[in-house]
N, CA and C of each residue as an Amber inpcrd file, in Angstrom:
protein
   381
  76.0800000  35.7300000 128.2580000  77.1850000  35.8730000 127.5350000
  76.8240000  37.4100000 127.1890000  75.6050000  37.5410000 126.5760000
  75.1800000  38.5330000 125.9890000  75.3540000  39.9700000 126.3880000
  75.4330000  39.7290000 127.8690000  75.3140000  40.9710000 128.4620000
  77.0260000  41.4820000 128.6750000  77.9590000  40.5760000 128.4120000
  79.2900000  40.6760000 128.3500000  79.2430000  41.6290000 126.6280000
  78.7590000  40.6660000 126.1650000  78.8660000  40.9240000 124.3940000
  78.5980000  42.7760000 124.2120000  77.5340000  42.8660000 124.9390000
  76.6640000  44.1910000 124.6620000  77.7510000  45.2720000 125.2190000
  78.1730000  44.9180000 126.6130000  79.1470000  46.0510000 127.3980000
  80.3790000  46.1400000 126.3850000  81.1020000  45.1470000 125.5610000
  82.1960000  45.2190000 125.0270000  82.0690000  46.1230000 123.6300000
  80.7260000  46.0990000 123.0800000  80.3880000  46.5220000 122.2310000
  80.4490000  47.9410000 122.5220000  79.3520000  48.4530000 123.7230000
  79.4380000  50.0340000 124.2030000  80.8690000  50.4550000 124.2550000
  81.9470000  49.7300000 125.1860000  83.1050000  50.0410000 125.5770000
  83.6420000  50.4270000 124.1290000  83.7420000  49.7670000 122.7430000
  84.2760000  49.8930000 121.5570000  83.6910000  51.2490000 121.0260000
  82.2890000  50.9770000 121.1580000  81.5830000  52.5740000 120.4740000
  81.9920000  53.7040000 121.0530000  82.2210000  53.7000000 122.4380000
  82.6600000  54.6650000 122.8660000  83.9160000  55.1930000 122.9210000
  85.0460000  54.1050000 122.2770000  86.3680000  54.4100000 122.6150000
  86.4370000  55.2940000 120.9680000  85.4780000  54.7790000 119.8790000
  85.3330000  55.0650000 119.0240000  85.1910000  56.8250000 118.6810000
  83.8150000  56.8540000 119.1630000  83.5410000  58.5330000 119.7000000
  84.4100000  59.3440000 120.5370000  85.4830000  58.6830000 121.2170000
  86.5800000  59.7560000 122.5030000  87.6670000  59.9200000 120.8280000
  87.6600000  59.0630000 120.3920000  88.8700000  59.1540000 119.3710000
  88.4120000  60.2940000 118.3890000  86.7200000  60.0300000 117.8680000
  86.7400000  60.9000000 116.8270000  86.5700000  62.7250000 117.5480000
  86.3180000  62.6590000 118.7270000  85.8000000  63.6360000 119.3900000
  87.3920000  64.6730000 119.7750000  88.6660000  63.7410000 120.0780000
  89.7930000  63.8560000 120.6190000  90.5900000  64.5540000 119.4740000
  90.3000000  63.5530000 117.9380000  90.4470000  64.2000000 116.7920000
  90.4220000  65.5390000 116.4330000  88.9760000  65.9900000 116.5710000
  88.2220000  67.0330000 116.6410000  88.5580000  68.0970000 117.3070000
  89.1040000  68.0190000 118.6050000  89.6530000  68.8900000 119.4410000
  91.1180000  69.0750000 118.9620000  91.8750000  68.3060000 119.0210000
  92.9260000  68.4430000 118.2600000  93.5470000  69.4780000 117.4220000
  92.6730000  69.4870000 116.1260000  92.2070000  69.9270000 115.0740000
  92.2680000  71.4800000 115.3410000  91.2490000  71.6760000 116.3630000
  90.4970000  72.9010000 116.7000000  91.7750000  73.4940000 117.5590000
  92.2860000  72.9080000 118.5130000  93.3790000  73.4160000 119.4230000
  95.2790000  73.9030000 118.5180000  95.1860000  72.9170000 117.4590000
  96.0220000  73.5950000 116.6140000  96.0230000  74.3620000 115.8150000
  94.5030000  74.7510000 115.5450000  94.2690000  75.6710000 114.8150000
  94.2460000  77.1000000 115.6260000  93.9900000  76.8740000 116.5120000
  94.0740000  78.3700000 117.7760000  95.4000000  78.5650000 118.0680000
  96.4750000  77.4040000 118.2840000  97.6600000  77.5640000 118.3090000
  98.3720000  78.6980000 117.5210000  97.9480000  77.8990000 116.1790000
  98.6820000  78.6180000 114.8670000  98.1370000  80.1940000 114.7240000
  96.8950000  80.4430000 115.4030000  96.2990000  81.9080000 114.8410000
  96.6750000  82.6270000 115.9930000  97.2610000  81.8760000 117.2850000
  97.9060000  82.6670000 118.4940000  99.0440000  82.8660000 118.0350000
 100.1570000  82.1360000 117.5170000 101.2640000  82.7040000 116.7390000
 101.8070000  83.6210000 115.8010000 100.4700000  83.3170000 115.0010000
 100.4260000  84.4590000 113.6130000 100.5020000  85.9120000 114.2680000
  99.2440000  85.8850000 115.3480000  98.9790000  86.9800000 116.0700000
 100.3850000  87.7290000 116.7110000 100.6980000  86.4790000 117.7640000
 102.0570000  87.1970000 118.3460000 103.0280000  88.0880000 117.2150000
 103.1680000  86.9060000 116.1900000 104.1720000  87.3310000 114.8480000
 104.2270000  88.9200000 114.4620000 102.7740000  89.2920000 114.5690000
 102.3860000  90.4060000 113.8560000 102.7860000  91.2060000 114.7010000
 101.8690000  90.7580000 115.8360000 102.7800000  91.9110000 117.1980000
 103.7640000  92.3490000 117.5560000 104.6160000  91.5570000 117.4100000
 106.2600000  91.7120000 117.6070000 107.1860000  92.2900000 116.4100000
 105.8550000  92.3660000 114.9840000 106.8120000  92.9940000 114.1960000
 106.2950000  94.0400000 113.9060000 105.0560000  94.6120000 114.3970000
 104.7020000  95.8520000 114.4050000 105.2830000  96.7160000 115.5310000
 105.3740000  95.9520000 116.7020000 106.1480000  96.7440000 117.3470000
 107.4400000  97.2370000 117.3750000 107.9810000  96.2520000 116.7410000
 109.7370000  96.4750000 116.0870000 110.1020000  97.8310000 115.1850000
 109.0230000  97.5320000 114.0810000 108.4290000  98.3000000 113.2150000
 108.6960000  99.7070000 113.8610000 107.6020000 100.1360000 114.6300000
 106.7750000 101.4890000 115.3140000 107.9570000 101.9360000 116.0680000
 108.7920000 101.1730000 116.6520000 109.6890000 101.4580000 117.6710000
 110.8380000 102.1130000 116.9050000 111.4230000 101.2160000 115.9420000
 112.6130000 101.9280000 115.2140000 112.0200000 103.4080000 114.5360000
 111.0190000 102.8370000 113.8420000 110.5980000 104.2070000 113.0080000
 109.9060000 105.6100000 114.1480000 109.3710000 104.9600000 114.7630000
 109.0980000 106.3450000 115.6630000 110.5760000 106.9210000 116.3280000
 111.2400000 106.1440000 117.0020000 112.4180000 106.7030000 117.5230000
 113.3040000 107.5820000 116.3950000 113.6220000 106.9560000 115.4190000
 114.0390000 107.2370000 114.3380000 113.6190000 108.8460000 113.9970000
 112.1120000 108.8040000 113.7290000 111.7550000 110.0500000 113.8520000
 111.8360000 111.4190000 114.8020000 111.2480000 110.7490000 116.2040000
 111.7900000 111.5300000 117.3490000 113.0520000 111.9160000 117.3240000
 114.1480000 111.1850000 116.9360000 115.2100000 111.8470000 117.0870000
 115.6360000 112.8070000 116.2610000 114.7980000 112.5570000 114.9770000
 115.3840000 113.5090000 113.9260000 114.6360000 114.8290000 114.0740000
 113.6700000 114.8820000 114.7430000 112.9300000 116.3690000 115.1400000
 113.7260000 116.7470000 116.4320000 114.4200000 115.9200000 116.9660000
 115.1150000 116.7630000 118.2450000 116.3870000 117.5560000 117.5360000
 116.6770000 117.0990000 116.6490000 118.0640000 117.6210000 116.1220000
 117.9990000 118.9060000 115.0970000 118.7880000 119.8090000 115.1250000
 118.6970000 121.2170000 114.5280000 118.9820000 121.2710000 113.1810000
 118.0760000 121.8750000 112.4320000 117.8240000 121.5630000 111.0740000
 119.4270000 121.2680000 110.4790000 120.2110000 122.3490000 110.1890000
 121.4660000 121.8510000 109.5800000 122.3280000 120.6430000 110.2050000
 121.9270000 120.1210000 111.0390000 122.6070000 118.9400000 111.3150000
 123.1780000 117.8840000 110.5640000 124.1740000 117.3800000 110.3050000
 124.5160000 116.5040000 109.6680000 124.1210000 114.9960000 110.0130000
 123.7290000 114.7230000 110.9660000 122.7070000 113.9870000 111.4530000
 121.6380000 113.6730000 111.1400000 120.9360000 115.1550000 111.0190000
 119.5150000 114.8000000 110.5630000 119.4300000 114.4650000 109.0980000
 120.3090000 115.4740000 108.4630000 120.3590000 115.1810000 107.0540000
 120.6600000 113.9110000 106.7230000 121.4920000 113.0650000 107.6110000
 121.4520000 111.5900000 107.1840000 120.2320000 111.0980000 107.3010000
 119.6390000 111.2400000 108.4470000 118.3360000 110.4400000 108.7040000
 117.4090000 111.1230000 107.6770000 116.9540000 112.3190000 107.1170000
 116.3380000 112.8430000 105.7140000 116.7400000 111.5380000 104.5910000
 117.8920000 112.0350000 104.4790000 118.5710000 111.1280000 103.1810000
 118.2790000 109.4590000 102.7980000 118.6090000 109.0620000 104.2260000
 118.2960000 107.6900000 104.0230000 117.2890000 107.3330000 103.8540000
 116.2670000 108.1030000 104.5500000 114.5600000 108.0270000 103.9550000
 113.9950000 107.9540000 102.8540000 114.6950000 108.5590000 102.3850000
 114.5370000 108.9070000 101.0060000 115.1560000 108.1470000  99.9670000
 115.9990000 107.7810000 100.3200000 117.1510000 106.5600000  99.5570000
 115.9840000 105.0530000  99.8490000 115.7020000 105.1890000 100.9920000
 114.9850000 103.5610000 101.3070000 113.6640000 103.7390000 100.6780000
 113.0030000 104.4010000 100.2320000 111.7850000 105.1470000  99.6920000
 111.8250000 104.9210000  98.4580000 112.8620000 105.5830000  97.5480000
 113.1210000 105.1140000  96.1850000 113.5420000 103.6170000  95.8200000
 114.4560000 102.8860000  96.6920000 114.6930000 101.7390000  96.4740000
 113.4840000 100.6540000  96.2590000 112.6840000 100.9240000  97.4610000
 111.3460000 100.1870000  97.7320000 110.4160000 100.4370000  96.0470000
 110.5170000 101.8380000  95.7650000 109.5440000 102.0560000  94.6230000
 110.5080000 101.1400000  92.8900000 111.8790000 101.2210000  93.2090000
 112.5590000 100.8430000  92.2610000 112.5630000  99.0370000  91.9800000
 112.0960000  98.6290000  93.1240000 112.1890000  96.7670000  93.3940000
 111.1120000  96.4710000  92.8560000 109.8150000  97.6560000  93.2390000
 108.2880000  96.9750000  93.0730000 108.4900000  97.2960000  91.6420000
 108.8140000  98.4300000  90.5550000 108.6330000  98.7710000  89.3780000
 109.3550000  97.3980000  88.7500000 110.6790000  97.0160000  89.0450000
 111.3190000  95.5320000  88.2700000 110.4520000  94.5800000  88.4420000
 109.9510000  93.9910000  89.7300000 108.9920000  93.0160000  90.1420000
 107.8820000  93.1070000  89.2130000 107.0350000  94.1080000  89.1080000
 106.1280000  94.0420000  88.4500000 106.4910000  94.1870000  86.8390000
 107.4670000  94.5010000  86.4590000 107.8590000  94.2900000  84.8460000
 108.3110000  93.1760000  84.4360000 108.7890000  92.3470000  85.4200000
 109.3980000  91.0740000  84.9340000 108.5470000  89.9530000  85.5800000
 107.2980000  90.2190000  86.1100000 106.5020000  89.2700000  86.8140000
 105.9730000  88.4200000  85.5710000 105.4780000  87.1800000  85.6940000
 104.6180000  86.6060000  84.3050000 103.4860000  86.5930000  84.9060000
 102.3960000  86.8260000  83.9420000 100.8660000  87.1180000  84.2690000
 100.1640000  85.6960000  84.7220000  99.7880000  85.5500000  85.7670000
  98.9620000  84.5510000  86.2070000  97.8940000  83.9020000  85.7340000
  97.9050000  82.6820000  85.3910000  96.8570000  81.9710000  84.4790000
  95.5710000  82.0680000  84.8350000  94.8320000  82.4600000  83.5790000
  93.5000000  82.7570000  83.8380000  92.4870000  81.7880000  84.4830000
  92.8300000  80.3220000  84.1450000  91.7790000  79.6450000  84.8910000
  92.0820000  79.1080000  86.0630000  93.5180000  79.7830000  86.8610000
  93.4850000  79.2030000  88.5280000  93.3360000  80.6220000  89.0930000
  92.7080000  80.8990000  89.8060000  92.7750000  82.4920000  90.8990000
  93.4830000  81.9420000  91.6610000  94.3130000  82.8940000  92.2080000
  95.4930000  82.7200000  93.2480000  95.1370000  82.7570000  94.5860000
  95.4010000  82.2750000  95.3660000  94.8450000  82.1820000  96.6990000
  94.8890000  83.6510000  97.1980000  93.9150000  84.2460000  97.8810000
  94.3760000  85.5840000  98.8260000  95.2510000  85.1560000  99.9130000
  96.1550000  85.9370000 100.5420000  96.8460000  85.6350000 102.0390000
  96.0240000  86.0220000 102.9230000  96.0120000  85.3760000 104.2010000
  95.4450000  85.8150000 105.2520000  95.9160000  86.9100000 105.7720000
  95.3510000  87.7970000 105.8460000  95.3260000  89.5320000 106.1150000
  95.5140000  89.0210000 108.1730000  96.7310000  89.5560000 108.2800000
  97.1450000  89.8970000 109.7570000  96.3190000  90.3170000 110.5250000
  96.0440000  90.2030000 111.7940000  94.7090000  90.6960000 112.7160000
  95.5340000  91.9300000 112.6740000  94.6580000  93.0810000 112.6310000
  94.7280000  94.7290000 112.4470000  94.9890000  94.9040000 114.3310000
  95.8330000  95.6710000 114.8130000  96.2590000  96.2910000 116.2530000
  94.9400000  96.9820000 116.6270000  94.2880000  96.9730000 117.9990000
  93.5350000  97.4270000 118.4840000  93.7840000  98.8800000 118.4810000
  93.0280000  99.5800000 118.1980000  93.6540000 101.2800000 118.6800000
  92.8500000 101.8870000 119.8260000  93.3390000 102.2750000 120.5870000
  92.7800000 102.9170000 122.0200000  92.4750000 104.2370000 121.6390000
  91.4450000 104.9980000 122.2320000  91.3700000 106.1630000 121.6120000
  91.2060000 106.8030000 123.5300000  92.5480000 108.1470000 123.6080000
  92.1500000 108.7080000 124.9140000  91.6360000 109.9120000 125.0140000
  90.7900000 109.9620000 125.8940000  89.9550000 111.3320000 126.0330000
  90.6570000 112.0770000 126.9960000  91.1610000 113.1710000 126.8770000
  91.3440000 113.8150000 128.3510000  90.1480000 115.1820000 128.2780000
  90.0380000 115.1110000 129.6040000  89.1090000 116.0560000 129.9480000
  89.7940000 117.0420000 131.1920000  89.7850000 118.1910000 130.4620000
  90.5230000 119.2900000 131.5880000  89.3240000 119.3490000 132.7620000
  90.1020000 119.8080000 133.9330000  89.1190000 120.1130000 134.7190000
  88.9190000 121.9600000 134.9100000  88.0020000 122.0920000 135.5030000
  88.0700000 123.5670000 135.0070000  87.7040000 124.3290000 136.6900000
  88.1680000 125.1700000 136.8440000  88.3780000 125.5740000 138.3950000
  87.3330000 126.0450000 138.8540000  87.0180000 125.4340000 140.2040000
  85.4040000 125.8920000 140.5600000  85.5900000 126.6890000 141.4460000
  84.8620000 128.0900000 141.1770000  85.1010000 128.7810000 142.6470000
  83.8240000 130.0000000 141.8440000
């Protein structure tokens, strides 16, 4: 019976170890999924923002100087910048001071997009 007891004890130990390993693996997998979703959300927002702003600036530059649509783009952009500045000023004015004994948690920075450097070499005519 001692052999059976040893076998059951070894099996129980093995199951306990497997459960601990599975728990650690699940935590690591959840963290990877969370960071993947975060990076995906950042890249989607970056792409959307870039596309909208670049498209508007490109369209504005194509229009003649005295065009009403171009003036509308320029005035709208200035109004948006002014609105953001006034909201930030109002927020800073009415925001209570944080308590000295509790430091604020730092927000986790979003991953920076990779920048690709393109080098174009011109071919000189051989002759």
